[in-house]
Coordinates of C-alpha atoms in Angstrom, one line a residue:
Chain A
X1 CA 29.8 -32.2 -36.3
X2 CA 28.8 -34.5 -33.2
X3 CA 29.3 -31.5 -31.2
X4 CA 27.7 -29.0 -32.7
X5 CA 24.3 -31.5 -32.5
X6 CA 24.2 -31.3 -29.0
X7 CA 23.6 -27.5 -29.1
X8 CA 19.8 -27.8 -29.9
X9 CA 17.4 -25.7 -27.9
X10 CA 16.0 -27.8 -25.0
X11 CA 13.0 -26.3 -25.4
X12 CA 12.0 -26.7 -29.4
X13 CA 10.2 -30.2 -28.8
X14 CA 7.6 -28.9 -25.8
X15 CA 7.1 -25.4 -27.6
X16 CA 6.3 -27.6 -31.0
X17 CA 4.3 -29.9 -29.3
X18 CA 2.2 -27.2 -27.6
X19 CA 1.9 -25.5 -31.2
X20 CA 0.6 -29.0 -32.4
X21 CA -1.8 -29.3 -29.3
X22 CA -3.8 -25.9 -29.4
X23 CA -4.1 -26.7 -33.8
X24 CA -5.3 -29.9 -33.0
X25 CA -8.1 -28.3 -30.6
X26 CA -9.3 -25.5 -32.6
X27 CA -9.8 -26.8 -35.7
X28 CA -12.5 -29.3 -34.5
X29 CA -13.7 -26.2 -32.9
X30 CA -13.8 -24.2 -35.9
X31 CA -15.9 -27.3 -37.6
X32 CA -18.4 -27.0 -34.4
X33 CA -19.2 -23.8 -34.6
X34 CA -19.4 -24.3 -38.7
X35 CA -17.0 -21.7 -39.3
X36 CA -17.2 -21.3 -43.2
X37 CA -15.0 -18.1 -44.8
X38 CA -16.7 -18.8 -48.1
X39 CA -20.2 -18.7 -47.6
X40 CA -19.7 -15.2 -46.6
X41 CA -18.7 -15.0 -50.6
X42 CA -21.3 -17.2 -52.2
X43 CA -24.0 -15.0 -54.7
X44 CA -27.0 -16.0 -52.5
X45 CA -25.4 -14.8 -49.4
X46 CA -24.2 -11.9 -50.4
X47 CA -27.7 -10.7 -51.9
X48 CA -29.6 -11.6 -48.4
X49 CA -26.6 -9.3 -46.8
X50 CA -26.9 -6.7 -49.0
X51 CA -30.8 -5.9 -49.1
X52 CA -30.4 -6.3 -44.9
X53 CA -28.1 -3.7 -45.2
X54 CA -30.0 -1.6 -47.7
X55 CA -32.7 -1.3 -44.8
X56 CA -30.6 0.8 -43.1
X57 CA -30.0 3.9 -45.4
X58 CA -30.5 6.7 -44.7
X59 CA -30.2 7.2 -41.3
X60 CA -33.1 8.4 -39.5
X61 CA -32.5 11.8 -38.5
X62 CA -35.8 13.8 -37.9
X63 CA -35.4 15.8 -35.1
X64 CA -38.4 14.3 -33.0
X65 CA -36.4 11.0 -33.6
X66 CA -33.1 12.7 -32.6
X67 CA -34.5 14.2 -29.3
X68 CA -35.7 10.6 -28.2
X69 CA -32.5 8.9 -29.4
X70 CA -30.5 12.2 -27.0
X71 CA -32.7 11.1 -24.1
X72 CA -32.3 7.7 -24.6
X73 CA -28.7 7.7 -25.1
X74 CA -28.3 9.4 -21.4
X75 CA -30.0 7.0 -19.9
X76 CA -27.8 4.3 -21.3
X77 CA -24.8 6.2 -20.1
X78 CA -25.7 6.9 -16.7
X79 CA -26.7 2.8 -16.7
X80 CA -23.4 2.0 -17.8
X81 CA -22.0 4.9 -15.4
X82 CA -23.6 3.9 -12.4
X83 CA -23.4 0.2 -12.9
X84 CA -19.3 0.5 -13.5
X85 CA -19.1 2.6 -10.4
X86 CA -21.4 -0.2 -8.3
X87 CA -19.1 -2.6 -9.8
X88 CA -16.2 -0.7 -8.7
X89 CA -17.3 -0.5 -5.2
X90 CA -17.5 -4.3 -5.1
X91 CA -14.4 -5.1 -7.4
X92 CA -12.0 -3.1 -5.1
X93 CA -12.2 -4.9 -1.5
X94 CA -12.5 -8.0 -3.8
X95 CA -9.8 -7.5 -5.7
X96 CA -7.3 -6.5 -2.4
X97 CA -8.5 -9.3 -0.9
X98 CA -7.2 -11.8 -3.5
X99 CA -4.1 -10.1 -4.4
X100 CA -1.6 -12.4 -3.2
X101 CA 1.1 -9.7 -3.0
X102 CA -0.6 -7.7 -0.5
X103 CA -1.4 -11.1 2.3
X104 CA 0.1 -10.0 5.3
X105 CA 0.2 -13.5 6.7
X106 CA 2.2 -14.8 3.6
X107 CA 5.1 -13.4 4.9
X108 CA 7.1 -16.0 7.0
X109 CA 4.4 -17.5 6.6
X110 CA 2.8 -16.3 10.0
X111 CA 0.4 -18.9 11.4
X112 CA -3.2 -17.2 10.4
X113 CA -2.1 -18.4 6.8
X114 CA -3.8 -20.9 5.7
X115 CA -7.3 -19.3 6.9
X116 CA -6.4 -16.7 4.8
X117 CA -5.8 -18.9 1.5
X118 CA -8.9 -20.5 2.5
X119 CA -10.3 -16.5 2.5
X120 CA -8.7 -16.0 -0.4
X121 CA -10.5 -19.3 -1.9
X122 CA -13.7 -18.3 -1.0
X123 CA -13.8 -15.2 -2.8
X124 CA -12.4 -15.8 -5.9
X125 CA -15.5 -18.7 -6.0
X126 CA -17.9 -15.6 -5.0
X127 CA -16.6 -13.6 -8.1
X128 CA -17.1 -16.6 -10.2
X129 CA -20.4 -16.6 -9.4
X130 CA -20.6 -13.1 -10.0
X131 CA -19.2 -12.7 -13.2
X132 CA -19.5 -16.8 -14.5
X133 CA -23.4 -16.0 -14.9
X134 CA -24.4 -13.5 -18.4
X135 CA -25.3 -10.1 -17.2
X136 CA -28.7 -10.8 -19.7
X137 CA -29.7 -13.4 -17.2
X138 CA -28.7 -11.4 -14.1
X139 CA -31.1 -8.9 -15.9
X140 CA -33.6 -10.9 -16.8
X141 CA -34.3 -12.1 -13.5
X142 CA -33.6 -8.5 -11.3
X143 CA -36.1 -7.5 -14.2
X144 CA -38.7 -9.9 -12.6
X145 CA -37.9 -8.1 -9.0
X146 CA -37.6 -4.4 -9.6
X147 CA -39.8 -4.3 -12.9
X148 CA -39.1 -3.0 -16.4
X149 CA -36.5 0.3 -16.7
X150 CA -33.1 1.2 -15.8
X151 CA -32.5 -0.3 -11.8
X152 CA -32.2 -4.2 -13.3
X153 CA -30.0 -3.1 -15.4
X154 CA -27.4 -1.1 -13.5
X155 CA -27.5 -3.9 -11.0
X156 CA -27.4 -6.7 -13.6
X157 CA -23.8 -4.5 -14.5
X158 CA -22.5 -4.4 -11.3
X159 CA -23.4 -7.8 -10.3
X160 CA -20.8 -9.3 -13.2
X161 CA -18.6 -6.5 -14.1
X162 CA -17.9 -6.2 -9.8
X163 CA -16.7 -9.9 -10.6
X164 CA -14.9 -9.0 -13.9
X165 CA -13.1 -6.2 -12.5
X166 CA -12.1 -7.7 -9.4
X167 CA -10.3 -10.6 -11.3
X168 CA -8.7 -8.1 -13.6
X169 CA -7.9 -5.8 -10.8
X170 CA -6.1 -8.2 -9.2
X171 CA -4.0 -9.9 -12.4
X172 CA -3.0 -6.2 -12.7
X173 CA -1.3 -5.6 -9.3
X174 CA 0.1 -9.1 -9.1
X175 CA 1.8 -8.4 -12.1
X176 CA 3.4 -5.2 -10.6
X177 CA 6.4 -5.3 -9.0
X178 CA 5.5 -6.6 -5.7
X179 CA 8.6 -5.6 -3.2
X180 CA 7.5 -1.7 -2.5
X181 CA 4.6 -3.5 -1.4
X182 CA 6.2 -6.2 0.6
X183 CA 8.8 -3.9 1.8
X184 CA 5.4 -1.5 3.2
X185 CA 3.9 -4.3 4.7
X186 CA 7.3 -5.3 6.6
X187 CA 7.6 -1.7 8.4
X188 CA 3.8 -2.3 9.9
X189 CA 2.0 -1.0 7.3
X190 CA -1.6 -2.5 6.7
X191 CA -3.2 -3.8 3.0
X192 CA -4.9 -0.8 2.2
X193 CA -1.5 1.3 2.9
X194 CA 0.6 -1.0 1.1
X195 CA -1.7 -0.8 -2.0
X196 CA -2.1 2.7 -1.7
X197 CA 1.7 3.8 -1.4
X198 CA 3.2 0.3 -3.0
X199 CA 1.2 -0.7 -5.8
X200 CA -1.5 2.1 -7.1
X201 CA 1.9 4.6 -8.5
X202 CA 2.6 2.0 -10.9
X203 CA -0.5 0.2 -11.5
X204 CA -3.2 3.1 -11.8
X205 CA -2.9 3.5 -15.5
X206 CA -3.6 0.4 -16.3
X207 CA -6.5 0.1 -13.9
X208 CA -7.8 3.5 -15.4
X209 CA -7.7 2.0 -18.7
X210 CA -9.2 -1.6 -18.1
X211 CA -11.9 0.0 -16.3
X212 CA -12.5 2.5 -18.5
X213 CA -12.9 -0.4 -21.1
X214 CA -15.2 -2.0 -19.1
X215 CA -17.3 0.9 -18.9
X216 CA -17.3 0.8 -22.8
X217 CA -18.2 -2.6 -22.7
X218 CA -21.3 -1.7 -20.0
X219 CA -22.4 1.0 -22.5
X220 CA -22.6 -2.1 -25.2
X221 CA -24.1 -4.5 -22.6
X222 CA -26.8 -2.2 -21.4
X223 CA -28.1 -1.8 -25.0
X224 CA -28.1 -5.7 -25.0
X225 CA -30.5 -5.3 -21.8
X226 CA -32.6 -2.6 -23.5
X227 CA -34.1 -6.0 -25.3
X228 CA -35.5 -7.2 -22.2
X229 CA -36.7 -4.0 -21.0
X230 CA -34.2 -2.4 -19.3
X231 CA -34.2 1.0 -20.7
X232 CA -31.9 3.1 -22.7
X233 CA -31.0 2.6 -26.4
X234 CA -31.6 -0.8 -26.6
X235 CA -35.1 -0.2 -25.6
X236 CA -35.5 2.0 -28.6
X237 CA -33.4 -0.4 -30.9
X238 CA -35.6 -3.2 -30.1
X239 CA -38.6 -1.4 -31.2
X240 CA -37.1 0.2 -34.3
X241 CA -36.1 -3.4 -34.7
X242 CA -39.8 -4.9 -34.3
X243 CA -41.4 -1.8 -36.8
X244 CA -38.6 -3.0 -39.7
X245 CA -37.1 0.8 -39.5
X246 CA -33.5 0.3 -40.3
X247 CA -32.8 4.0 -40.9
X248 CA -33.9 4.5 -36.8
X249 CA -31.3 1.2 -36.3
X250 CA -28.4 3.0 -38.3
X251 CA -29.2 6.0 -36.5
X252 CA -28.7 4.3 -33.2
X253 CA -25.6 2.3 -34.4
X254 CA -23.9 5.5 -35.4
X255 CA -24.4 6.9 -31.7
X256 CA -23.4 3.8 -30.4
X257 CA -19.8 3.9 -32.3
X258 CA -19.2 8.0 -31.3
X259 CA -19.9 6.7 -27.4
X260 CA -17.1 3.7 -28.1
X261 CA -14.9 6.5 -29.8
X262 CA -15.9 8.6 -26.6
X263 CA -14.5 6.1 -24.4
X264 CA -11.2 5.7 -26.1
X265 CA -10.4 9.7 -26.0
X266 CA -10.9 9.5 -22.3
X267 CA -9.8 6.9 -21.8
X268 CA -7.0 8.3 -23.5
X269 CA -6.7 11.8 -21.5
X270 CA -6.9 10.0 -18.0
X271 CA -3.7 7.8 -18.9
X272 CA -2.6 10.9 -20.4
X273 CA -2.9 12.7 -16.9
X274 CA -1.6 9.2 -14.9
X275 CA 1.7 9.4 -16.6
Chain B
X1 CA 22.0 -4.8 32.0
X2 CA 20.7 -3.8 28.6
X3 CA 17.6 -4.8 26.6
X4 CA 18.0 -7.5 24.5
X5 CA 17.4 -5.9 20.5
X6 CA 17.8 -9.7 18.6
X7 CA 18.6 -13.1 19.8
X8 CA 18.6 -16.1 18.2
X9 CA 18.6 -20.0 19.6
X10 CA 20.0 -22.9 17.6
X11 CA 18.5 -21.1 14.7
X12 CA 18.4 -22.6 11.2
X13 CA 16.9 -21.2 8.2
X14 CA 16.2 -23.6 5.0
X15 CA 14.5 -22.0 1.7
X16 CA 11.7 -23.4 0.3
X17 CA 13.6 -25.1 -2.3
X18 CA 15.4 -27.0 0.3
X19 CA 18.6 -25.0 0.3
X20 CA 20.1 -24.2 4.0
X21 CA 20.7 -20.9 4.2
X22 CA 21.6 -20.6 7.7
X23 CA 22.7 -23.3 10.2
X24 CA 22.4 -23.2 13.6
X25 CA 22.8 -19.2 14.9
X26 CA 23.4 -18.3 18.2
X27 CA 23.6 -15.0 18.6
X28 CA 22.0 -12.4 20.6
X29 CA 22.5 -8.2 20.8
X30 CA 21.4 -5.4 22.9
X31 CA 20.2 -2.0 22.5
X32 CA 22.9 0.7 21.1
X33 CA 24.7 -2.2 19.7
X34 CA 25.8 -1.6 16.0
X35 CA 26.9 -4.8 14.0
X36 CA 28.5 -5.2 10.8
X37 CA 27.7 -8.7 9.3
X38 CA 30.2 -9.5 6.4
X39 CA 31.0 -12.8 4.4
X40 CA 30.7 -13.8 0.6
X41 CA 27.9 -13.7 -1.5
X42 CA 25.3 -16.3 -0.3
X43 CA 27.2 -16.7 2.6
X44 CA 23.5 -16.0 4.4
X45 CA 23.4 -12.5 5.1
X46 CA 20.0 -11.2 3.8
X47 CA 18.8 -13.8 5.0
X48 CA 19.7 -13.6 8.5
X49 CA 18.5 -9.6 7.9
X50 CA 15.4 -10.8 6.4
X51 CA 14.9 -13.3 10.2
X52 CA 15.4 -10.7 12.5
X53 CA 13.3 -8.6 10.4
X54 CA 10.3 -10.3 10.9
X55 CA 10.6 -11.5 7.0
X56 CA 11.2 -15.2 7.0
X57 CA 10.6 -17.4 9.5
X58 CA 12.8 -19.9 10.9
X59 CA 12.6 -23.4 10.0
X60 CA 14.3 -24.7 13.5
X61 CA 15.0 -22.7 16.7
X62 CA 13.7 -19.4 18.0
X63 CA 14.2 -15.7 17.3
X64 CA 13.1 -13.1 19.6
X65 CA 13.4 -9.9 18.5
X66 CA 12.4 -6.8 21.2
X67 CA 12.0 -9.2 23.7
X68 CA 9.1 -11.0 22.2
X69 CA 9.1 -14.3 19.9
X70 CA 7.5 -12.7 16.5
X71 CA 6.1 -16.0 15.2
X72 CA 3.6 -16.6 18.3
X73 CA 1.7 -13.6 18.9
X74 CA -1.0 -12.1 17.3
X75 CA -1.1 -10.7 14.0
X76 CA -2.3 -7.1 15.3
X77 CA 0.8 -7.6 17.8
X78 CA 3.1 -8.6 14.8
X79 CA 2.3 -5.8 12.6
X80 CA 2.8 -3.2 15.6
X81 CA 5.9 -5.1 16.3
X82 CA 6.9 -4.9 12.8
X83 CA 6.2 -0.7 12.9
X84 CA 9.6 -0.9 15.1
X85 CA 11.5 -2.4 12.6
X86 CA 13.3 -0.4 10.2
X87 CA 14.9 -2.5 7.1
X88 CA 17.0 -0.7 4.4
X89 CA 17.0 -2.9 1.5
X90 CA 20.1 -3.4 -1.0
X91 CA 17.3 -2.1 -4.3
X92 CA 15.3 0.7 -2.5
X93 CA 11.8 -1.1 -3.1
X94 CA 9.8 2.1 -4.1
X95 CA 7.7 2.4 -7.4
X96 CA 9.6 4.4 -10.0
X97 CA 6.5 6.8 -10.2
X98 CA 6.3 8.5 -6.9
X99 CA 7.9 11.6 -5.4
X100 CA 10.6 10.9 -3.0
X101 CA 8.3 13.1 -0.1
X102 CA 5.9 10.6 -0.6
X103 CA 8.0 7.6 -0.2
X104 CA 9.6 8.9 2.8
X105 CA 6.6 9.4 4.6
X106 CA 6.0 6.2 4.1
X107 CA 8.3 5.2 6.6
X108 CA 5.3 5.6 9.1
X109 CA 2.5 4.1 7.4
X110 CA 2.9 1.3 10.0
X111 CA 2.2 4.2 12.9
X112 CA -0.5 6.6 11.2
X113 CA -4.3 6.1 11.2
X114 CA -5.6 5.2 7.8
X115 CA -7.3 8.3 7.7
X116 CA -4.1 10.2 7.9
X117 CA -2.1 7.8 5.2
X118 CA -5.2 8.7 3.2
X119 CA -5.0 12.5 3.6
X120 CA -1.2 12.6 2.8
X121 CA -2.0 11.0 -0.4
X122 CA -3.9 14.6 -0.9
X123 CA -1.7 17.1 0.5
X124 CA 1.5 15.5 2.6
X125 CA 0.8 15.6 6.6
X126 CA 4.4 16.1 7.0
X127 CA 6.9 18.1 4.9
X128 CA 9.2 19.0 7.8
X129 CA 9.9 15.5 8.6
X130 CA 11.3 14.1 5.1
X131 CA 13.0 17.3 4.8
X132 CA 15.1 16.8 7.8
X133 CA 15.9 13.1 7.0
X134 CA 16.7 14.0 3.4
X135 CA 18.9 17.0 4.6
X136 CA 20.6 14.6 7.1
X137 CA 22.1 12.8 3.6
X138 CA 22.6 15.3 1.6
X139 CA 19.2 15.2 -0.6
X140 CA 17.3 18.0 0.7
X141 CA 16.6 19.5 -3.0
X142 CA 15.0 16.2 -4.6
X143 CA 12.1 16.7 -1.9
X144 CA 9.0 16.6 -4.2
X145 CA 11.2 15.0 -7.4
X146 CA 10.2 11.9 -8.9
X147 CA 12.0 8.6 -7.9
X148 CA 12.2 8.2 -11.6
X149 CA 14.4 10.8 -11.8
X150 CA 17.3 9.8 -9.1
X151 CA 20.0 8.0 -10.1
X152 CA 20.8 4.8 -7.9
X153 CA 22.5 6.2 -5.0
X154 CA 20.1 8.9 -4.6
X155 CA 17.3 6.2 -4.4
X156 CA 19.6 3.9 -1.9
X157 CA 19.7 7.1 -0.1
X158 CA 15.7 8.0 -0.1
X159 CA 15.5 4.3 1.1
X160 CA 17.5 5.0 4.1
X161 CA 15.6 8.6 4.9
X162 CA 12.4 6.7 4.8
X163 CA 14.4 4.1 7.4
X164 CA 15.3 7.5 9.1
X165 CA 11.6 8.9 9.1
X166 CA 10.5 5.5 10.6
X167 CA 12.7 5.9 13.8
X168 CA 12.7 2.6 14.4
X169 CA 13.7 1.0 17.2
X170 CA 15.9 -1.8 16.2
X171 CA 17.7 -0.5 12.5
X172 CA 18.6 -3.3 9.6
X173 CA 20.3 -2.7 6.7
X174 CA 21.3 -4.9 3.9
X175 CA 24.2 -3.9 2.0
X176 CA 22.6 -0.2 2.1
X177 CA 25.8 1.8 0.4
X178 CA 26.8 -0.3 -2.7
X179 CA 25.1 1.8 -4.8
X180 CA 26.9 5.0 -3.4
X181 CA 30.8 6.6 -3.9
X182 CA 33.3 6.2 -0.7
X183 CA 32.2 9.7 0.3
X184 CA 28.6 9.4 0.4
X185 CA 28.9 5.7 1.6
X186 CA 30.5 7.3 4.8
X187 CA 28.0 9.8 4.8
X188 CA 25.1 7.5 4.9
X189 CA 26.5 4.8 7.1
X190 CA 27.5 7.7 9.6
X191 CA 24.2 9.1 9.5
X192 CA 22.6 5.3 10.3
X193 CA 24.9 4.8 13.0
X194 CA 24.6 8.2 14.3
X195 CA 20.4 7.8 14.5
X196 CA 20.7 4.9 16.4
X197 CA 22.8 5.8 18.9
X198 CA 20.3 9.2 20.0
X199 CA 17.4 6.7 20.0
X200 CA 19.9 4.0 22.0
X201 CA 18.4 1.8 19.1
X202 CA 20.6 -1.3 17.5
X203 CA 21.9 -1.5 14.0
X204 CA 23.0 -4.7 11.9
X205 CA 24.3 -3.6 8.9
X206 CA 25.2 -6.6 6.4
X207 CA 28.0 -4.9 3.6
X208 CA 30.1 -5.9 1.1
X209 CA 32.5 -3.8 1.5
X210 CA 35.0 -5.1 4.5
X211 CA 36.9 -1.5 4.8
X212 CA 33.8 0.0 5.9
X213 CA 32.8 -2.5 8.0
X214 CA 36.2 -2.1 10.2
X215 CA 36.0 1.7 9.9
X216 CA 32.5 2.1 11.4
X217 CA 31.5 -0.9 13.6
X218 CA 32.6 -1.8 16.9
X219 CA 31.4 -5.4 16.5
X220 CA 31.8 -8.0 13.6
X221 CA 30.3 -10.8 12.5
X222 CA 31.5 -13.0 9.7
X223 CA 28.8 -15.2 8.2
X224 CA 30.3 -18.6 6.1
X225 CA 28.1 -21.2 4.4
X226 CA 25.4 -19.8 6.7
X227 CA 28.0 -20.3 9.8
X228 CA 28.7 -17.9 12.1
X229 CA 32.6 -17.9 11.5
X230 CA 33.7 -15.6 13.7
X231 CA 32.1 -12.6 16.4
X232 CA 34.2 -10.1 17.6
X233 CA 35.0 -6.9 18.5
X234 CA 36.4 -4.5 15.2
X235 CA 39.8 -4.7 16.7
X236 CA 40.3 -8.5 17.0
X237 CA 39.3 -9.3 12.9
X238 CA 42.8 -9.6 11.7
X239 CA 43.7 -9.8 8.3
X240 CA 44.3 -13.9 8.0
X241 CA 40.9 -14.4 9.6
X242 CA 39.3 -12.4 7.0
X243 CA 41.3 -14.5 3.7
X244 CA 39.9 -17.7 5.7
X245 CA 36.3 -16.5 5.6
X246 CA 37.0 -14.9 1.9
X247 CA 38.6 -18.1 0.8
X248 CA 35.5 -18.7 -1.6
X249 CA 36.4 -15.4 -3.2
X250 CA 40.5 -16.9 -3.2
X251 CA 41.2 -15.0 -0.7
X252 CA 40.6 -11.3 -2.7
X253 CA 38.6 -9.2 0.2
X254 CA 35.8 -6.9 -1.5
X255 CA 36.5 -3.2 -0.8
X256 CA 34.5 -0.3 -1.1
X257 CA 34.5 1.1 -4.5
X258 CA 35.6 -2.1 -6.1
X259 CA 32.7 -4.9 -6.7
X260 CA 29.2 -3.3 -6.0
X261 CA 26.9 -6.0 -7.1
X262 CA 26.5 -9.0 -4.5
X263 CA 23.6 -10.1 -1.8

């Protein structure tokens, strides 16, 4: 018996104890932020939720309406388009940069290395900045520079989804395998190589997909900036919001869920074609 | 008198966990040379591969390696330094997803222009090249297949053709045939030793396999407990020498074909 009591996992008490650990910090979260299932449920409620949602049928779909919903909805794309591929432009060198699988002074370590942990330092704290700060603010305030329509938008986009993506970019190739790109580095080869020929095979598909994602997420986040003038479908939202006209808002919310569905099928073909 | 390829002074090697992984080396080769490094598992090998290569960096004593001490020039001076290097490793490091042309040509990514390494990512700048060095071992027909697609010695091999399309100046290999049958294992090593004598280049080979080692290599060292044990020519390794430095392994020497997984 004595024996057989030694054979316990080693690891039971600290898994328990971090299971008791995040409980004991969300639920004092969950009373913060006066999370209530039930009220959802209570007569009252429900009646408020229903006549806000009554608002909203039918959907507005006169063709005069249609044409400026069409013309609004490209503008929000190429917003969310251009802002991604700004923010691509940024996230890349960032992202290489950071990735500590691909420092060519880590290896022995040469003597360069600790000014290029110190490189390294300085910026992941520049892509906080970049993406710790709401792209609303970013666009509130470019807004105030460039004036009202599209521009402070795509910038306020590239500005924090450059930060986003470089992070994520990054995660993603350190969690590749890391020794083609070592092993490319070793015969002579510079970062760019090394990325190129050691980590992009096996990593592209799930950089297509994460960026493709985030351009999903831009499309969202420049409707969010329509509010404060930034053009696109959130411009029209807002006033469709202000003039009470919940069929024009259903009309808009249906285009916005084909654009997310949009995003998923190509996002879909290009992993498609990666594999 | 002939150029120095390696040396090493009073080198020691310790890991970063603390372990000593090679205790004061003194050992130096020349151009041409081709040396077979043998010993037990963790008896140092890769890692003593992995110094000359430019990998690790030793913790006491100096390496010099083309006739220049790696760790104190520049870094643009390393990395062209490094471009001269060829290292076969034991697990061909190349991502599963790309065509064998494509990883052989990246043998020279230390040499191109980044504009080139970008244009063969379009169209290949060199289909000739691969061809040759895959032909060489016997692999001329997986050319544009995917590495997914090799079994493990036909990888191992496309790791040594990319060594091959490097034409390095100074050839390492760690344990580059234990993936591979006795025939091909010949092959390959052959082919190794054969490219660095044209190019008058030297060649450390570490293997597992003792019988090859005495086959093919005029000089052998055997590495104990991160010791040099003993460093001699192929001829003077006799058989009680070799159950001294396998004693760890009672004595049972390792031979091609039997055990294939060590480092």
């Amino acid at each position: 018996m004595s024996r057989v009591r030694h054979l316990r996992d080693p690891d039971a008490l600290r898994r328990f104890s971090v299971a008791v650990i995040a409980l004991a910090i969300l639920w004092p979260m969950m009373q913060l932020a006066q999370f209530d299932v039930f009220a959802l449920f209570e007569v009252n409620n429900l009646k408020v939720f229903t006549n806000f949602l009554i608002q909203f049928f039918p959907p507005n779909l006169q063709t005069s309406f249609l044409a400026l919903v069409l013309k609004a909805t490209f503008e929000t794309l190429a917003m969310a388009t251009a802002g991604i591929a700004l923010a691509m432009l940024m996230a890349i060198p960032l992202g290489l940069i950071i990735t500590y699988s691909l420092s060519i002074s880590r290896l022995g370590p040469a003597s360069g290395h600790q000014i290029a942990r110190l490189g390294r330092y300085l910026a992941r704290m520049f892509m906080l900045l970049l993406r710790g700060i709401p792209e609303i603010v970013w666009a509130l305030l470019l807004v105030r520079v460039f004036g009202l329509g599209p521009i402070a938008g795509v910038l306020a986009i590239a500005i924090t989804y450059g930060g986003m993506l470089a992070k994520v970019y990054s995660e993603i190739l350190e969690t590749e395998n890391t020794l083609p790109a070592r092993a490319l580095l070793m015969l002579g080869s510079g970062r760019i190589n090394a990325f190129l020929y050691g980590l992009l095979p096996g990593a592209s598909q799930e950089l297509a997909s994460y960026t493709i994602y985030r351009w999903e997420c831009a499309v969202r986040a420049s409707v969010v900036m329509g509010f404060v003038g930034a053009g696109g479908l959130g411009q029209l939202m807002d006033q469709s919001m202000k003039m009470l006209n919940g069929g024009e808002v259903s009309t808009i919310l249906i285009v916005f869920l084909l654009l997310v569905l949009l995003a998923d099928y190509i996002s879909l073909i290009i992993r498609r074609q990666l594999s | 008198m002939k150029k120095i390829a390696f040396s090493f002074e009073h080198l020691s090697f310790s890991h970063s966990n603390g372990k000593e992984a090679l205790k004061n080396l003194n050992i130096s080769a020349s151009a041409g040379e081709s040396i077979a490094i043998i010993g037990s598992s963790g008896s140092g090998k890769t890692s003593l591969l992995n110094i000359i290569a430019t990998s690790l960096r030793p913790s006491v004593g100096t390496v010099t390696v083309l006739n220049v001490d790696p760790w104190r020039i520049s870094k643009g001076r390393l990395q062209r330094l490094r471009s001269l290097i060829g290292l076969v490793h034991q697990a061909a490091p190349i991502p599963p997803r790309q065509r064998v042309i494509t990883a052989v040509l990246a043998g020279r990514l230390g040499q191109w222009p980044l504009w080139k390494s970008l244009l063969s990512l379009i169209y290949p700048v060199d289909i000739a090249g691969p061809h040759l060095c895959l032909q060489k071992l016997d692999l001329a027909d997986r050319l544009f297949d995917r590495c997914d697609r090799l079994s493990g010695g036909q990888l191992q091999r496309v790791g040594v053709a990319r060594v091959l399309y490097q034409a390095p100046q100074l050839f390492l290999a760690d344990e580059p045939v234990s993936a591979m049958d006795p025939v091909l294992s010949d092959l390959t090593i052959q082919c190794l030793l054969e490219d660095a004598r044209i190019r008058d280049a030297c060649f450390v080979a570490s293997l597992h396999a003792v019988d090859i080692a005495l086959r093919w290599f005029p000089r052998i060292i055997g590495l104990r407990d991160g010791e040099v044990f003993f460093d001699l020519p192929a001829a003077e390794v006799s058989e009680s020498l070799l159950q001294q430095l396998y004693a760890s392994e009672r004595g049972v020497l390792p031979k091609q074909g039997s055990a294939n997984t060590s480092s």
